[in-house]
Structure formats: structure tokens, C-alpha cells
Amino acid sequence: MKASIPTRHATSICDAATLGRLIRQTRKQQGLTLETLAGLCGLSIRFLSELENGRESCSLVRVLWVLDALGIELTAAPPEAPKT
């Protein structure tokens, strides 16, 4: 019997709340507490809680540390050029 491999799917991030939900979901799927994740990325539990709750003024570099600690890849796609 083959082991199932989880399928990765992209999530469109349109606001801080969506990013926060993705981070919380990923953290919980990995069985991490806020305290453990805080230790992994060198940030406070308060910061992580605010991030997961969609606070819009979080520092980008700190957000990137959290994404890295959770193994979340951040990509950006520029808009398609208009057809001429």
C-alpha cells in the first residue's frame, strides 16, 4: 500500500487576515504551539498571536522569519502584460 503524499496548493493572499489564517493552520498542522514557534523564529508569542489574528502593521521581515520557520514559500506573480 502506498503512503499518501500531501498535496501542496497555493493560497492567494489578499489581506493580513488571510495570511494569518494560513500561518495558524500551518502551525497547528505541524503540531506547534505559539510558544514553540516563537522559539523557532526568535519572536514573541504576542507578535505571533497578532500576526495570526490579521494585524496589518506587522513587520515584513518578521513575517518572513515566521514563514521560513514553518516552511511556507512566499511567491509573487506580476500581472500579465496586456496583449497588443
mmCIF file of C-alpha atoms in Angstrom:
data_model
loop_
_atom_site.group_PDB
_atom_site.id
_atom_site.type_symbol
_atom_site.label_atom_id
_atom_site.label_comp_id
_atom_site.label_asym_id
_atom_site.label_seq_id
_atom_site.Cartn_x
_atom_site.Cartn_y
_atom_site.Cartn_z
ATOM 1 C CA MET A 1 0.000 0.000 0.000
ATOM 2 C CA LYS A 2 1.363 3.408 -0.964
ATOM 3 C CA ALA A 3 1.591 6.167 1.600
ATOM 4 C CA SER A 4 -0.356 9.232 0.623
ATOM 5 C CA ILE A 5 1.663 12.346 -0.035
ATOM 6 C CA PRO A 6 0.011 15.589 0.992
ATOM 7 C CA THR A 7 -0.835 17.818 -1.939
ATOM 8 C CA ARG A 8 0.512 21.353 -1.826
ATOM 9 C CA HIS A 9 -1.781 24.041 -3.042
ATOM 10 C CA ALA A 10 -1.305 27.751 -3.365
ATOM 11 C CA THR A 11 -3.323 30.210 -1.346
ATOM 12 C CA SER A 12 -3.954 33.672 -2.704
ATOM 13 C CA ILE A 13 -3.086 36.179 -0.012
ATOM 14 C CA CYS A 14 -5.214 39.297 -0.424
ATOM 15 C CA ASP A 15 -5.073 40.644 3.122
ATOM 16 C CA ALA A 16 -3.451 40.253 6.544
ATOM 17 C CA ALA A 17 -6.317 38.119 7.857
ATOM 18 C CA THR A 18 -5.864 35.518 5.106
ATOM 19 C CA LEU A 19 -2.127 35.339 5.764
ATOM 20 C CA GLY A 20 -2.787 34.984 9.480
ATOM 21 C CA ARG A 21 -5.208 32.090 8.921
ATOM 22 C CA LEU A 22 -2.664 30.336 6.690
ATOM 23 C CA ILE A 23 0.053 30.713 9.320
ATOM 24 C CA ARG A 24 -2.216 29.457 12.134
ATOM 25 C CA GLN A 25 -3.429 26.498 10.064
ATOM 26 C CA THR A 26 0.118 25.504 9.099
ATOM 27 C CA ARG A 27 1.392 25.869 12.673
ATOM 28 C CA LYS A 28 -1.395 23.666 14.015
ATOM 29 C CA GLN A 29 -0.927 21.066 11.238
ATOM 30 C CA GLN A 30 2.718 20.826 12.300
ATOM 31 C CA GLY A 31 1.685 20.398 15.937
ATOM 32 C CA LEU A 32 3.431 23.565 17.061
ATOM 33 C CA THR A 33 2.295 25.828 19.880
ATOM 34 C CA LEU A 34 2.725 29.584 19.688
ATOM 35 C CA GLU A 35 5.441 29.214 22.316
ATOM 36 C CA THR A 36 7.366 26.650 20.259
ATOM 37 C CA LEU A 37 7.081 28.669 17.049
ATOM 38 C CA ALA A 38 8.184 31.803 18.912
ATOM 39 C CA GLY A 39 11.328 29.969 19.986
ATOM 40 C CA LEU A 40 11.983 28.699 16.460
ATOM 41 C CA CYS A 41 11.891 32.136 14.874
ATOM 42 C CA GLY A 42 13.054 34.296 17.777
ATOM 43 C CA LEU A 43 9.850 36.283 18.091
ATOM 44 C CA SER A 44 7.382 36.897 20.893
ATOM 45 C CA ILE A 45 4.185 34.949 21.390
ATOM 46 C CA ARG A 46 2.331 38.271 21.337
ATOM 47 C CA PHE A 47 3.707 39.106 17.881
ATOM 48 C CA LEU A 48 2.731 35.676 16.540
ATOM 49 C CA SER A 49 -0.750 35.969 18.026
ATOM 50 C CA GLU A 50 -1.236 39.383 16.430
ATOM 51 C CA LEU A 51 0.044 38.064 13.107
ATOM 52 C CA GLU A 52 -2.326 35.084 13.190
ATOM 53 C CA ASN A 53 -5.197 37.443 14.018
ATOM 54 C CA GLY A 54 -4.535 39.584 10.951
ATOM 55 C CA ARG A 55 -2.824 42.620 12.427
ATOM 56 C CA GLU A 56 -1.960 44.767 9.440
ATOM 57 C CA SER A 57 1.075 46.578 10.810
ATOM 58 C CA CYS A 58 3.381 43.586 11.335
ATOM 59 C CA SER A 59 6.985 43.959 10.187
ATOM 60 C CA LEU A 60 7.587 42.256 6.840
ATOM 61 C CA VAL A 61 10.975 40.879 7.853
ATOM 62 C CA ARG A 62 9.420 39.248 10.930
ATOM 63 C CA VAL A 63 6.612 37.797 8.831
ATOM 64 C CA LEU A 64 9.248 36.331 6.508
ATOM 65 C CA TRP A 65 11.005 34.725 9.514
ATOM 66 C CA VAL A 66 7.735 33.061 10.529
ATOM 67 C CA LEU A 67 7.054 31.817 7.003
ATOM 68 C CA ASP A 68 10.580 30.399 6.817
ATOM 69 C CA ALA A 69 10.248 28.646 10.183
ATOM 70 C CA LEU A 70 7.006 26.997 9.009
ATOM 71 C CA GLY A 71 8.368 26.119 5.556
ATOM 72 C CA ILE A 72 5.830 28.321 3.777
ATOM 73 C CA GLU A 73 7.124 29.533 0.439
ATOM 74 C CA LEU A 74 6.157 33.085 -0.461
ATOM 75 C CA THR A 75 5.881 33.838 -4.154
ATOM 76 C CA ALA A 76 4.577 36.798 -6.077
ATOM 77 C CA ALA A 77 3.334 36.875 -9.630
ATOM 78 C CA PRO A 78 3.382 40.103 -11.590
ATOM 79 C CA PRO A 79 0.293 40.855 -13.672
ATOM 80 C CA GLU A 80 0.321 39.667 -17.252
ATOM 81 C CA ALA A 81 1.368 42.244 -19.786
ATOM 82 C CA PRO A 82 -1.531 43.496 -21.898
ATOM 83 C CA LYS A 83 -1.761 41.872 -25.300
ATOM 84 C CA THR A 84 -1.003 44.182 -28.174
#
